[in-house]
Coordinates of C-alpha atoms in Angstrom, one line a residue:
X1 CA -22.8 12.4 15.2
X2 CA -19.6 14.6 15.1
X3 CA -19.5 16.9 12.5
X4 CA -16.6 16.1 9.8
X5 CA -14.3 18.8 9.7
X6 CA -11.3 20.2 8.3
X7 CA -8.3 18.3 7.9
X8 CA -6.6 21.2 9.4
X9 CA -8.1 20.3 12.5
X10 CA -7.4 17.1 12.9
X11 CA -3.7 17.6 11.8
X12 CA -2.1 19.1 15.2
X13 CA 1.6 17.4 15.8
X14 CA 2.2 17.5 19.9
X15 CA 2.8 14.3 21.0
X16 CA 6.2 12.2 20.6
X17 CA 6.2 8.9 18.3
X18 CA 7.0 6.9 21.8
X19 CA 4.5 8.5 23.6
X20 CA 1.6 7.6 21.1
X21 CA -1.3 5.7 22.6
X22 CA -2.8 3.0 19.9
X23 CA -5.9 4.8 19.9
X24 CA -4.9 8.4 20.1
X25 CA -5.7 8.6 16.3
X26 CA -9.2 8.4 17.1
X27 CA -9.1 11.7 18.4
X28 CA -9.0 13.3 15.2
X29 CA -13.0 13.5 14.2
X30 CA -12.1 13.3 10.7
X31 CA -10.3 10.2 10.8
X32 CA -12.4 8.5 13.8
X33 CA -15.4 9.2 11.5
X34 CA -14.0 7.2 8.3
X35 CA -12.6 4.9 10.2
X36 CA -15.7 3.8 12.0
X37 CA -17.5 3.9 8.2
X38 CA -14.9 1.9 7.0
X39 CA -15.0 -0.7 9.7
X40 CA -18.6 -1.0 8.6
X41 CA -18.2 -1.2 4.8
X42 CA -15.2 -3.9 5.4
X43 CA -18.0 -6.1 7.5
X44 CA -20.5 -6.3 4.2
X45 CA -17.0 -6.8 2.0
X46 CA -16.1 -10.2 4.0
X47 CA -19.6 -10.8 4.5
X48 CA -19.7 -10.9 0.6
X49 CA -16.4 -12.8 0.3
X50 CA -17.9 -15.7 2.5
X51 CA -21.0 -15.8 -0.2
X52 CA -18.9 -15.6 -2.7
X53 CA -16.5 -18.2 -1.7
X54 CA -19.2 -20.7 -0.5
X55 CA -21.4 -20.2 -3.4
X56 CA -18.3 -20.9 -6.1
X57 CA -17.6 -24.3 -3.5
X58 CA -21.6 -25.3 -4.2
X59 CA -21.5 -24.7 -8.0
X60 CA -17.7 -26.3 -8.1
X61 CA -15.3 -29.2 -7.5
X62 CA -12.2 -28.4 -8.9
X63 CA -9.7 -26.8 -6.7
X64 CA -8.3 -24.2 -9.2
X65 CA -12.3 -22.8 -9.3
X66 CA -11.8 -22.2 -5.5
X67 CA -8.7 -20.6 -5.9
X68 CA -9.4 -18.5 -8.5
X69 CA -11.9 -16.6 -6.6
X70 CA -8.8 -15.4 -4.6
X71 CA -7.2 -15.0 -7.8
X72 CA -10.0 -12.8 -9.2
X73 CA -10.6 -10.5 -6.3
X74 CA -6.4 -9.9 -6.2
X75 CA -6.0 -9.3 -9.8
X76 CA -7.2 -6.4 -10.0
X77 CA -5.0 -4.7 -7.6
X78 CA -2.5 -5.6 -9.6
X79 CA -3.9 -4.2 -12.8
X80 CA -5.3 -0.6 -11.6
X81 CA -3.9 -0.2 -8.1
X82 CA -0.9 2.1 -10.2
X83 CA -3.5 4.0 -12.6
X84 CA -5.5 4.4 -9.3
X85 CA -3.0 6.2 -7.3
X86 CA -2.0 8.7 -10.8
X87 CA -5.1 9.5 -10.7
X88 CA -5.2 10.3 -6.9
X89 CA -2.3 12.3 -7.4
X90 CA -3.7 14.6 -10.0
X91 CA -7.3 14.7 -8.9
X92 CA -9.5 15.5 -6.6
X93 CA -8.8 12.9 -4.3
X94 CA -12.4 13.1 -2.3
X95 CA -14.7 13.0 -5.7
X96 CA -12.1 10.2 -6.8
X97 CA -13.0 8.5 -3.4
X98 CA -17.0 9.1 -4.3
X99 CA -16.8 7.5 -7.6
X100 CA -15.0 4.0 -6.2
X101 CA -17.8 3.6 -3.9
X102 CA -20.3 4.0 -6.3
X103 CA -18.6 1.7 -8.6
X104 CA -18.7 -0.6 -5.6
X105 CA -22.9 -0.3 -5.1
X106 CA -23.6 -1.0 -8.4
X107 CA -21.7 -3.9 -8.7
X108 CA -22.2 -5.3 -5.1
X109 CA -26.3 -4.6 -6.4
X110 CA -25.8 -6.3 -9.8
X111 CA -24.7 -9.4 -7.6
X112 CA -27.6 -9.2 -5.3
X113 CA -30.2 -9.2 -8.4
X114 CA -28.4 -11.8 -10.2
X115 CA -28.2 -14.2 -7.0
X116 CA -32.1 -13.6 -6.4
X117 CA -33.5 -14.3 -9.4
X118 CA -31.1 -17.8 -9.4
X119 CA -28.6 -16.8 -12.3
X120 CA -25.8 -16.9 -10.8
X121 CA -22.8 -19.3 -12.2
X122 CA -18.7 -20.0 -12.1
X123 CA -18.3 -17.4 -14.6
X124 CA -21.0 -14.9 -12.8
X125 CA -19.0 -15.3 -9.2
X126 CA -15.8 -14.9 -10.7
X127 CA -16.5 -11.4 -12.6
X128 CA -18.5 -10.3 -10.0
X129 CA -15.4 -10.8 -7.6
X130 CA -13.4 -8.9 -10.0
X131 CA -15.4 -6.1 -10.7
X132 CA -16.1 -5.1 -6.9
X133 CA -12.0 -6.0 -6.3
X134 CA -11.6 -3.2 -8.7
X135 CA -13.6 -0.9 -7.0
X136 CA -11.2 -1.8 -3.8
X137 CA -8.5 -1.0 -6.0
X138 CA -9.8 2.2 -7.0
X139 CA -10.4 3.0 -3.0
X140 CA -7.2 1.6 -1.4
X141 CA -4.5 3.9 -2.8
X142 CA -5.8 7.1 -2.0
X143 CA -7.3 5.8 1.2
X144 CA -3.9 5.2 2.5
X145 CA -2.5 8.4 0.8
X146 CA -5.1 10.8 3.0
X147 CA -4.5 9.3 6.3
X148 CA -0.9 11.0 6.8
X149 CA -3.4 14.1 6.1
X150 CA -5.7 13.6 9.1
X151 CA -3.7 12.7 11.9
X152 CA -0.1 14.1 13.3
X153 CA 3.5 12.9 12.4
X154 CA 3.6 10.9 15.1
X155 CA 0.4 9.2 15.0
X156 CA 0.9 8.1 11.4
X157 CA 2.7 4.4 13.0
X158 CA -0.9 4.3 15.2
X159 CA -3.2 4.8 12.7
X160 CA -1.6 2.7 10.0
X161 CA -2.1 -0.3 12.6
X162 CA -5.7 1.4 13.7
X163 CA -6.6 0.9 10.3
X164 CA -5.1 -2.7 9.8
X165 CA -6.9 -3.3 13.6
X166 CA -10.2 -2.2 11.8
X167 CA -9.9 -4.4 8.8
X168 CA -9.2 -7.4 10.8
X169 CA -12.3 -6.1 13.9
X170 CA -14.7 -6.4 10.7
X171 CA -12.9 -9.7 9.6
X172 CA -14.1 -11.2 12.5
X173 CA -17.4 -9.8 12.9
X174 CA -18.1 -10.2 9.1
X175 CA -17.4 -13.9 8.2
X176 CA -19.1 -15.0 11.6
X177 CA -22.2 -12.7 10.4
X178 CA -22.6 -14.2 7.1
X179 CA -22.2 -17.4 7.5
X180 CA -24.8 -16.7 10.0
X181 CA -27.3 -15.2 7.3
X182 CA -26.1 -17.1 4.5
X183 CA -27.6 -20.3 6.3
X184 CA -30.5 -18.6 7.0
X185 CA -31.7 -16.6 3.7
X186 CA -29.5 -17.4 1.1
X187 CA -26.0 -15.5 -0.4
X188 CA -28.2 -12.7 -1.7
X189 CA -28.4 -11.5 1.4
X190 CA -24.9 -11.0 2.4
X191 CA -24.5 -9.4 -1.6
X192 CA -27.7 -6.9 -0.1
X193 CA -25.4 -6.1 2.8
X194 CA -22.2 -5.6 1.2
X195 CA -23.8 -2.9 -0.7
X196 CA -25.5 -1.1 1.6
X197 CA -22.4 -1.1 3.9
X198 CA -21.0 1.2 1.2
X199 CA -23.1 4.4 2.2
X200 CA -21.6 5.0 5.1
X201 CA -18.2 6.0 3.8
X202 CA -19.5 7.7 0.8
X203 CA -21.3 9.8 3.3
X204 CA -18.4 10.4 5.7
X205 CA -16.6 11.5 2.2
X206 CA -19.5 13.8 1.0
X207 CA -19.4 15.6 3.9
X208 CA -15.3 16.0 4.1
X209 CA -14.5 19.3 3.2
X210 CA -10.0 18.7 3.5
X211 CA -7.9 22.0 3.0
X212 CA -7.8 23.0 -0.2
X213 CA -4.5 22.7 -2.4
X214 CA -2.6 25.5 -3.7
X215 CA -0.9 24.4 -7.1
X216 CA 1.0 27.1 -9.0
X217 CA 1.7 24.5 -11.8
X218 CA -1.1 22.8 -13.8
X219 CA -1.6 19.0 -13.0
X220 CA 0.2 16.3 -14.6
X221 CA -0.5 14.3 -17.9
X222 CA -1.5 10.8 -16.6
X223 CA 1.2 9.1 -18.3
X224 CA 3.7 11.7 -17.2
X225 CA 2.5 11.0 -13.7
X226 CA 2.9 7.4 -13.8
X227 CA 6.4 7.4 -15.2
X228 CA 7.3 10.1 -12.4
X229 CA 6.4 7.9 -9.4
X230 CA 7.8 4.4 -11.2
X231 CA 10.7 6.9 -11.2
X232 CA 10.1 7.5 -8.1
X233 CA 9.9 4.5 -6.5
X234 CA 13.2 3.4 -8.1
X235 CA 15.3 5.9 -6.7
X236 CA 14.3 5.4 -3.0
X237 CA 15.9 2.2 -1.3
X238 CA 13.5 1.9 1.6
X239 CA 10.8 1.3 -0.7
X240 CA 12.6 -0.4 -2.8
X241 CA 13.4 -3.2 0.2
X242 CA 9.9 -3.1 1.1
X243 CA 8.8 -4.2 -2.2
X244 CA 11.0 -7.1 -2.3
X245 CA 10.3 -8.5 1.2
X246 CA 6.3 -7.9 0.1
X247 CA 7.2 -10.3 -2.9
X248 CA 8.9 -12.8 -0.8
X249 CA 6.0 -13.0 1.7
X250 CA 2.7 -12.9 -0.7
X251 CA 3.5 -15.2 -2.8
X252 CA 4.2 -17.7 -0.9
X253 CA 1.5 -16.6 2.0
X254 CA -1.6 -16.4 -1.0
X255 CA -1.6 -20.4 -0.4
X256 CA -3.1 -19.9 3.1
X257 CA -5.9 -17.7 1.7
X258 CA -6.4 -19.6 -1.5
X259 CA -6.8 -22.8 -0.4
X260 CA -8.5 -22.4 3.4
X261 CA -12.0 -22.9 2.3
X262 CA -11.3 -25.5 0.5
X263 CA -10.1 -27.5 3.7
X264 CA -13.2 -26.3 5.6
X265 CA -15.6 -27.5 3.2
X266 CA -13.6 -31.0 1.6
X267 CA -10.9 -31.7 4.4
X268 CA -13.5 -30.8 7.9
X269 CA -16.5 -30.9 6.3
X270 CA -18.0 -27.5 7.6
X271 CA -20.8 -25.4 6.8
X272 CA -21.3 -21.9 5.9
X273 CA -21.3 -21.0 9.8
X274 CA -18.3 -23.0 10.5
X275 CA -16.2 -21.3 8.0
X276 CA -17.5 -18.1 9.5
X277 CA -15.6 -19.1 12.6
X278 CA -12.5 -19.8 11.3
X279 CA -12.3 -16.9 9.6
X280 CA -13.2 -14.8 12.8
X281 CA -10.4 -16.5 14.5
X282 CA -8.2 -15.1 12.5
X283 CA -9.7 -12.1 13.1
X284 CA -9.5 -12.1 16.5
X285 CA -5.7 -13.0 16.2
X286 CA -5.7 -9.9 14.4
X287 CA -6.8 -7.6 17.0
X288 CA -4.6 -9.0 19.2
X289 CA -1.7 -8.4 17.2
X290 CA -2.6 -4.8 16.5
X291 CA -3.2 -4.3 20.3
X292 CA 0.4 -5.8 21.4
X293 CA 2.0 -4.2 17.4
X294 CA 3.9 -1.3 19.4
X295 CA 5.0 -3.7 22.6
X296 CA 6.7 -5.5 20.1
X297 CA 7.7 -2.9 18.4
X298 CA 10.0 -1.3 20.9
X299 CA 11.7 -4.7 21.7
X300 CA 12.0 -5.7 17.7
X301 CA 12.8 -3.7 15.1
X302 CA 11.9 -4.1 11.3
X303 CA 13.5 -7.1 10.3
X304 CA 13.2 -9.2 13.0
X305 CA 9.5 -8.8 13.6
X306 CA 9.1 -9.4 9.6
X307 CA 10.8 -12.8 10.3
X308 CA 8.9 -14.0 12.8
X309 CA 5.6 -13.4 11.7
X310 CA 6.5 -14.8 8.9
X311 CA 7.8 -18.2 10.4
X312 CA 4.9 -18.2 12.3
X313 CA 2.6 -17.8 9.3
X314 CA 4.4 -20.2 7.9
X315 CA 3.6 -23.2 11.1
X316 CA 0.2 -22.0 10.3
X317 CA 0.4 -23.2 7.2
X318 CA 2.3 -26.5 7.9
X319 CA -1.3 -26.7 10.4
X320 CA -3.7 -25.9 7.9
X321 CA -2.0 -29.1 5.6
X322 CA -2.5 -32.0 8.6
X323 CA -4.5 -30.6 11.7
X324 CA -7.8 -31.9 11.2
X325 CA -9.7 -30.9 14.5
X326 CA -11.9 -28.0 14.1
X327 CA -11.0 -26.3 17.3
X328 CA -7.0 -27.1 17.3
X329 CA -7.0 -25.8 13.7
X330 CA -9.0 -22.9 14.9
X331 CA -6.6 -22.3 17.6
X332 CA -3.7 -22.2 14.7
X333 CA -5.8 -19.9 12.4
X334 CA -5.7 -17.2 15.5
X335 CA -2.4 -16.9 15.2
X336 CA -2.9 -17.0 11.3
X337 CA -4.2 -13.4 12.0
X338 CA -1.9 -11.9 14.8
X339 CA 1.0 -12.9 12.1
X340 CA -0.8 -11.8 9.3
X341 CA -1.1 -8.1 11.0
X342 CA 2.3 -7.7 12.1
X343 CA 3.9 -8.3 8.3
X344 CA 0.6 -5.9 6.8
X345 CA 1.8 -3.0 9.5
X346 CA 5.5 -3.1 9.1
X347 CA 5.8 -3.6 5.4
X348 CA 2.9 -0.9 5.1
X349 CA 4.4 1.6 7.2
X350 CA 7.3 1.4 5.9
X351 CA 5.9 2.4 2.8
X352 CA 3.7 5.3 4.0
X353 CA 7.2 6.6 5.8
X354 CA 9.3 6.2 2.7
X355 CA 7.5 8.0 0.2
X356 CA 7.0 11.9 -0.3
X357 CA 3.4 13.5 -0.2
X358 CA 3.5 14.7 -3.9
X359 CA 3.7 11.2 -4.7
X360 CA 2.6 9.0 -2.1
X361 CA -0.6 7.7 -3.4
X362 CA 1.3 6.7 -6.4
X363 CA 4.5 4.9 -4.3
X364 CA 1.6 3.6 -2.2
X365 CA -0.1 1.8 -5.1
X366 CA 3.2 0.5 -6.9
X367 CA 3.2 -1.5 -3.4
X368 CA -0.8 -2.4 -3.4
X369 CA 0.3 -3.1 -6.9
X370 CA 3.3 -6.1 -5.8
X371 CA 1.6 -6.8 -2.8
X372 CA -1.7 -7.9 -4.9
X373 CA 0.2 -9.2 -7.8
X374 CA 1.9 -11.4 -5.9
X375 CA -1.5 -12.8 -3.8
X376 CA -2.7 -13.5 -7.7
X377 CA 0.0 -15.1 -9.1
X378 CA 0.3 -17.3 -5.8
X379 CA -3.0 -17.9 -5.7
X380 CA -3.0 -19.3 -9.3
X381 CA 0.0 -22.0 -8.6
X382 CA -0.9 -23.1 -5.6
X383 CA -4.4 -23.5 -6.5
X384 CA -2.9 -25.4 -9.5
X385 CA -0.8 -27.8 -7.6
X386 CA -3.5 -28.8 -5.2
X387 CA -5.2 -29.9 -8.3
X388 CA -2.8 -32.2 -9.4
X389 CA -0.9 -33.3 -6.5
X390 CA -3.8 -32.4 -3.9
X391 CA -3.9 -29.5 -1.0
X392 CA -2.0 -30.4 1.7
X393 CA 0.9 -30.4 -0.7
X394 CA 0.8 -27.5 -2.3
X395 CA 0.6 -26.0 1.1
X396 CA 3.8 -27.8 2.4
X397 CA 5.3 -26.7 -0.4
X398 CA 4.2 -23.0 0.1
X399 CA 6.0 -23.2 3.8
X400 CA 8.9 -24.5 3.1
X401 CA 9.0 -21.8 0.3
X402 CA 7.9 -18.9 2.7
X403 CA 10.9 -20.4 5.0
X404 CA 13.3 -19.7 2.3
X405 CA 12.2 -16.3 1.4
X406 CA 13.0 -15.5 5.0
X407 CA 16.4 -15.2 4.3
X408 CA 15.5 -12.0 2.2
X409 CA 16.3 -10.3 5.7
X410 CA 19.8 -10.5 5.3
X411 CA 19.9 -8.5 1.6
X412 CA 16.8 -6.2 2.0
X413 CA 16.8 -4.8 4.9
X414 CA 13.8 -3.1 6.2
X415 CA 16.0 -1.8 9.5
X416 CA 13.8 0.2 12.1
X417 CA 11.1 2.3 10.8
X418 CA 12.1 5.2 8.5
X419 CA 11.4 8.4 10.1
X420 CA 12.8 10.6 7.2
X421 CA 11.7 14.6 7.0
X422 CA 9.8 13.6 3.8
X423 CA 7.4 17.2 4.3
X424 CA 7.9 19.5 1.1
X425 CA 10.5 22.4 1.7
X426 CA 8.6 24.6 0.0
X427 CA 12.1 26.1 -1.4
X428 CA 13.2 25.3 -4.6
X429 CA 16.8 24.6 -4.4
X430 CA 17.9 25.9 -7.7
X431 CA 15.5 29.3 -6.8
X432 CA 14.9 29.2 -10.9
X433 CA 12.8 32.0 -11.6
X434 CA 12.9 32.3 -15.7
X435 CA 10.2 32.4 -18.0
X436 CA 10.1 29.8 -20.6
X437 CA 7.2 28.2 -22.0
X438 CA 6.2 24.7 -20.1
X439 CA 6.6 22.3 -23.6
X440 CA 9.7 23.4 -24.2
X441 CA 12.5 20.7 -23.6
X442 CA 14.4 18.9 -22.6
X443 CA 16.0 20.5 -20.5
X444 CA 19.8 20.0 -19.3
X445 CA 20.6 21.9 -16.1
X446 CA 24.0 22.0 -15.0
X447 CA 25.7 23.0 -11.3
X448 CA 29.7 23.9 -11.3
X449 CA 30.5 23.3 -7.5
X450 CA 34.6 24.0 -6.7
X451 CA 36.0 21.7 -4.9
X452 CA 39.0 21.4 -2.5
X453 CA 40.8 18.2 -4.4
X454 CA 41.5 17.3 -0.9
X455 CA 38.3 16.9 0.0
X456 CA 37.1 15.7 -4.1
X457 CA 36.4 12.1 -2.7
X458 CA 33.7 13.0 0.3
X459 CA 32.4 15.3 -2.2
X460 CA 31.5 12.6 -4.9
X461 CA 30.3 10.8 -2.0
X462 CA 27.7 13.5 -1.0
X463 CA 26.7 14.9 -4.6
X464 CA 25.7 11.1 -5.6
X465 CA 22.8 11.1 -2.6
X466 CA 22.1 13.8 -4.3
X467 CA 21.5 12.0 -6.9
X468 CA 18.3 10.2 -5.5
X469 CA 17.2 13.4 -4.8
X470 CA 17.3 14.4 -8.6
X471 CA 15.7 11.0 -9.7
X472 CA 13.3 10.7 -7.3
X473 CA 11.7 14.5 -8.4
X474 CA 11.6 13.5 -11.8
X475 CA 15.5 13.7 -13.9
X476 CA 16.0 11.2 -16.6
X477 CA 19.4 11.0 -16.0
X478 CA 22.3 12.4 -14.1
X479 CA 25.7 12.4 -13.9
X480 CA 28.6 14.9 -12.2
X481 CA 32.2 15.5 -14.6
X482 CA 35.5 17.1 -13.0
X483 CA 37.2 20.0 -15.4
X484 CA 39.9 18.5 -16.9
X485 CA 41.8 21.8 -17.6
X486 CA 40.6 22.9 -14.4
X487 CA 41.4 20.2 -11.4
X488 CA 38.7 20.9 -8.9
X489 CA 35.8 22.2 -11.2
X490 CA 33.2 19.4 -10.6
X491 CA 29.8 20.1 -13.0
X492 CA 26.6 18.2 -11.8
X493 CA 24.1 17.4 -14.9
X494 CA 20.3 16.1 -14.8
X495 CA 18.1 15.9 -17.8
X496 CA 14.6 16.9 -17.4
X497 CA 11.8 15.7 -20.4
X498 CA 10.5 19.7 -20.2
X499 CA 10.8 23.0 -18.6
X500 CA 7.5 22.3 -16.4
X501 CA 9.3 19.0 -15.3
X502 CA 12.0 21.0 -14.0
X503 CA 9.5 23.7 -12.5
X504 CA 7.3 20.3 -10.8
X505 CA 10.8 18.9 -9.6
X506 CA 11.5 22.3 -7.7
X507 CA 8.2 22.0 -6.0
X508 CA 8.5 18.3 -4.9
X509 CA 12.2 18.7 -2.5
X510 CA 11.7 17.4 0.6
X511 CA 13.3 18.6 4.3
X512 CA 15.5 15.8 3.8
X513 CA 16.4 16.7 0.1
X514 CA 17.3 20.1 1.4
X515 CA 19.8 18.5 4.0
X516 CA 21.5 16.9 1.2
X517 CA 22.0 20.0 -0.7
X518 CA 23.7 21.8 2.4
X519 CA 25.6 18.5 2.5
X520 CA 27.3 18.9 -0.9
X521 CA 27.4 22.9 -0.8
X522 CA 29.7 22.8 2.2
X523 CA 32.3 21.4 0.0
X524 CA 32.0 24.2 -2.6
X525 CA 34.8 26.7 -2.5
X526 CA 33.6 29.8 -4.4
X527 CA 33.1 33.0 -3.7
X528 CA 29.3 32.9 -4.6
X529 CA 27.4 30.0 -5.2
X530 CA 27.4 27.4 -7.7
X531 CA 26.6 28.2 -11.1
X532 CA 23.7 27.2 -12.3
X533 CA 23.1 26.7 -16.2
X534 CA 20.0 25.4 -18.2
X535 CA 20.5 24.6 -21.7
X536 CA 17.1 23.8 -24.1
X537 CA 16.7 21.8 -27.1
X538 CA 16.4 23.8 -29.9
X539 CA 12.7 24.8 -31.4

């Protein structure tokens, strides 16, 4: 096997975004390598899901039971995905990586021994599904956050769908598999799997030696890091819009999820193997979708693929409530996956591309964190009305809902892909060079820019983008005055919590933040430039 090397290797930009092939990611040994191992592990993880899922419909009637298997194995996305990708950002990202899949064994290997030995319950299935969810949640962030590390610029749109592509390659090999072994030796089996499946990756990772980091500040305190990328994450729109549109879809798609076994097993009357299928066709539909993705791409941008995979998800749906042949319903569930795909890839992408690389495990997991929130808390009502008013209800209900969320497009807009210069100047653009000790603070800096009143209205127009810019890097608040003596005199203020803050923010500007700053200084008038004051609370 190909020896794992340096990310520095694998990260050589030559090739135009239009030009990219779908597989031309695999090129890069270190990402082909993980993404194989990954592949693998995600075929014991569905494997496990389908032994999960049937063994909570053999030891349960009620409906909520089913659902709150999904319910379980979302939740705790939504709980650590955020501390997860902090602790991404401030650690050792490949150790981090180590420790989730060993979190991962022991649990997937707890479950093995406890379905052996015949303990297994309700209660036993559902903690078990939680415990190895949150070793997904430890895993997913800073998986995402590495790949922009091992392939080019413009490979980042093929991988994020090569990785989607794999996900859904195992989905359809997995399910089939298990249902295949779990009539034939029992759910302990597909547990055994699961966690060997593991090894793979954490070998892959042991191996990775990426480029080491040069930091010139110390890391961040974990709760200073989390407030820094919620900060973050408020002050850049595209993300902002992506979060929304992930809300309106999840919630409403989590009924198709939820609620599919229990139509296999009480509405068609399948067995383990038969479930397998189903959920292989929607693998398959997967991998058709990631294979025609960038067709459809250059003929739809954003917004409009959004809405048609997610109509089309939702005529899934509406099938999933009344067809009640196998094969048709089968046929349905294909297309399940090929719209399932496209919504992951755009809504993920556009998250990778709108967020910075000092932060970007941490904007990635505030989306892991809606996306999964939104699967639980959907999972839990609809799961809830098909116990009282019965399944194909609840999932009529859920379409006509995801129909109506459609309309998000027309509010928050994803537009085409964001391809912002989000790579780190590596030039502060204050140039502060003075030596304070780190805990002092807060810290009030101050810019006096002067101003052509002619031109004072596109001014106040540039200097508040600038005001992202300041947010986004960390300021608790900002605001720009005009001299009232001194018509012209415009003075730009930002509050950082300490002088290290303001030392982190200079280290974190992007190429585009840098374009905003010659932006606003072409409007200043002086004869040098601004000037620049930082004022300290007092000891």
């Amino acid at each position: 096997m190909t020896q794992v090397n340096d990310v520095r290797d694998a990260h050589v930009e030559t090739t135009p975004a239009s030009t990219v092939s779908p597989w031309q990611p695999l090129s890069q040994p270190v990402f082909r390598m993980l993404w194989i191992a990954t592949v693998v592990s995600n075929v014991g993880s569905w494997m496990s899901d389908v032994g999960i899922n049937w063994s909570m419909l053999t030891l349960s009637a009620d409906p909520l039971d089913i659902a709150l298997v999904q319910a379980a194995s979302s939740l705790p996305m939504f709980l650590f995905a955020l501390p997860s990708g902090v602790m991404a950002d401030i650690v050792d990202r490949r150790k981090y990586l180590l420790f989730s899949q060993l979190w991962v064994f022991i649990a997937a290997a707890g479950l093995t021994v406890l379905s052996f030995t015949g303990h297994v319950t309700p209660t036993v299935l559902l903690v078990a599904t939680f415990l190895l969810s949150v070793g997904a949640a430890m895993s997913s962030p800073p998986f995402q956050a590495v790949v922009p590390d091992l392939v080019s610029k413009p490979e980042l749109g093929a991988a994020v769908a090569l990785n989607s592509l794999g996900v859904n390659i195992s989905r359809a090999i997995g399910p089939a598999l298990g249902g295949f072994l779990l009539s034939l030796a029992g759910p302990w089996m597909v547990f055994a799997l699961n966690a060997l499946s593991v090894v793979g990756v954490a070998w892959v990772l042991w191996r990775w030696r990426p480029a080491p980091s040069i930091q010139r500040l110390p890391p961040e305190h974990f709760f200073s890091a989390v407030r820094s990328g919620i900060r973050y994450v408020h002050a850049a729109p595209v993300l902002r819009n992506v979060l929304v549109r992930t809300v309106a879809f999840f919630v409403f798609g989590s009924a198709g999820w939820a609620l599919l076994p229990l139509v296999a097993r009480r509405e068609l009357g399948l067995g383990p193997a038969g479930y397998g299928v189903m959920l292989a066709c929607i693998g398959l539909g997967a991998i058709a979708g990631a294979i025609l993705l960038p067709r459809l791409r250059q003929r739809l941008d954003a917004d409009r693929l959004m809405v048609a995979a997610s109509l089309t998800f939702a005529l899934t749906m509406l099938a999933l409530a009344f067809v009640r042949h196998v094969w048709l319903l089968n046929l349905f569930e294909f297309f399940t996956g090929f719209a399932w795909i496209a919504v992951l890839s755009t809504l993920n992408l556009g998250a990778q591309r709108s967020a910075a690389r000092w932060v970007k495990a941490r904007a990635l997991a505030v989306y892991l964190t809606v996306f999964f929130g939104s699967m639980t808390a959907g999972s839990a009502i609809w799961g809830q009305i098909a116990s009282r008013f019965g399944t194909p209800t609840s999932l009529v209900v859920a379409t006509l809902g995801m129909v109506l969320a459609s309309a998000t497009v027309f509010r928050w807009k994803l537009g085409k892909d964001p391809d912002l210069n989000l790579d780190l100047s590596g030039q502060p653009l204050d140039g502060v060079e003075i030596d304070l000790p780190n805990e002092r603070g807060p810290v009030l800096v101050s810019h006096e820019y002067i101003i052509d009143p002619h031109n004072a209205k596109a001014f106040l127009e540039a200097v508040h983008e600038l005001r992202r810019v300041r947010r986004r890097a960390g300021a608790m608040s900002w605001a720009v005055y005009e001299d009232i003596e001194r018509p012209g005199l415009f003075i730009e203020t930002f509050l950082m919590g300490s002088w290290i803050e303001h030392l982190r923010q200079q280290e974190r500007h992007t190429m585009n933040d840098l374009l905003l700053q010659s932006r606003v200084l072409a409007f200043h008038q002086g004869t040098t430039s601004p000037a620049i004051r930082y004022l300290v609370a007092p000891v």
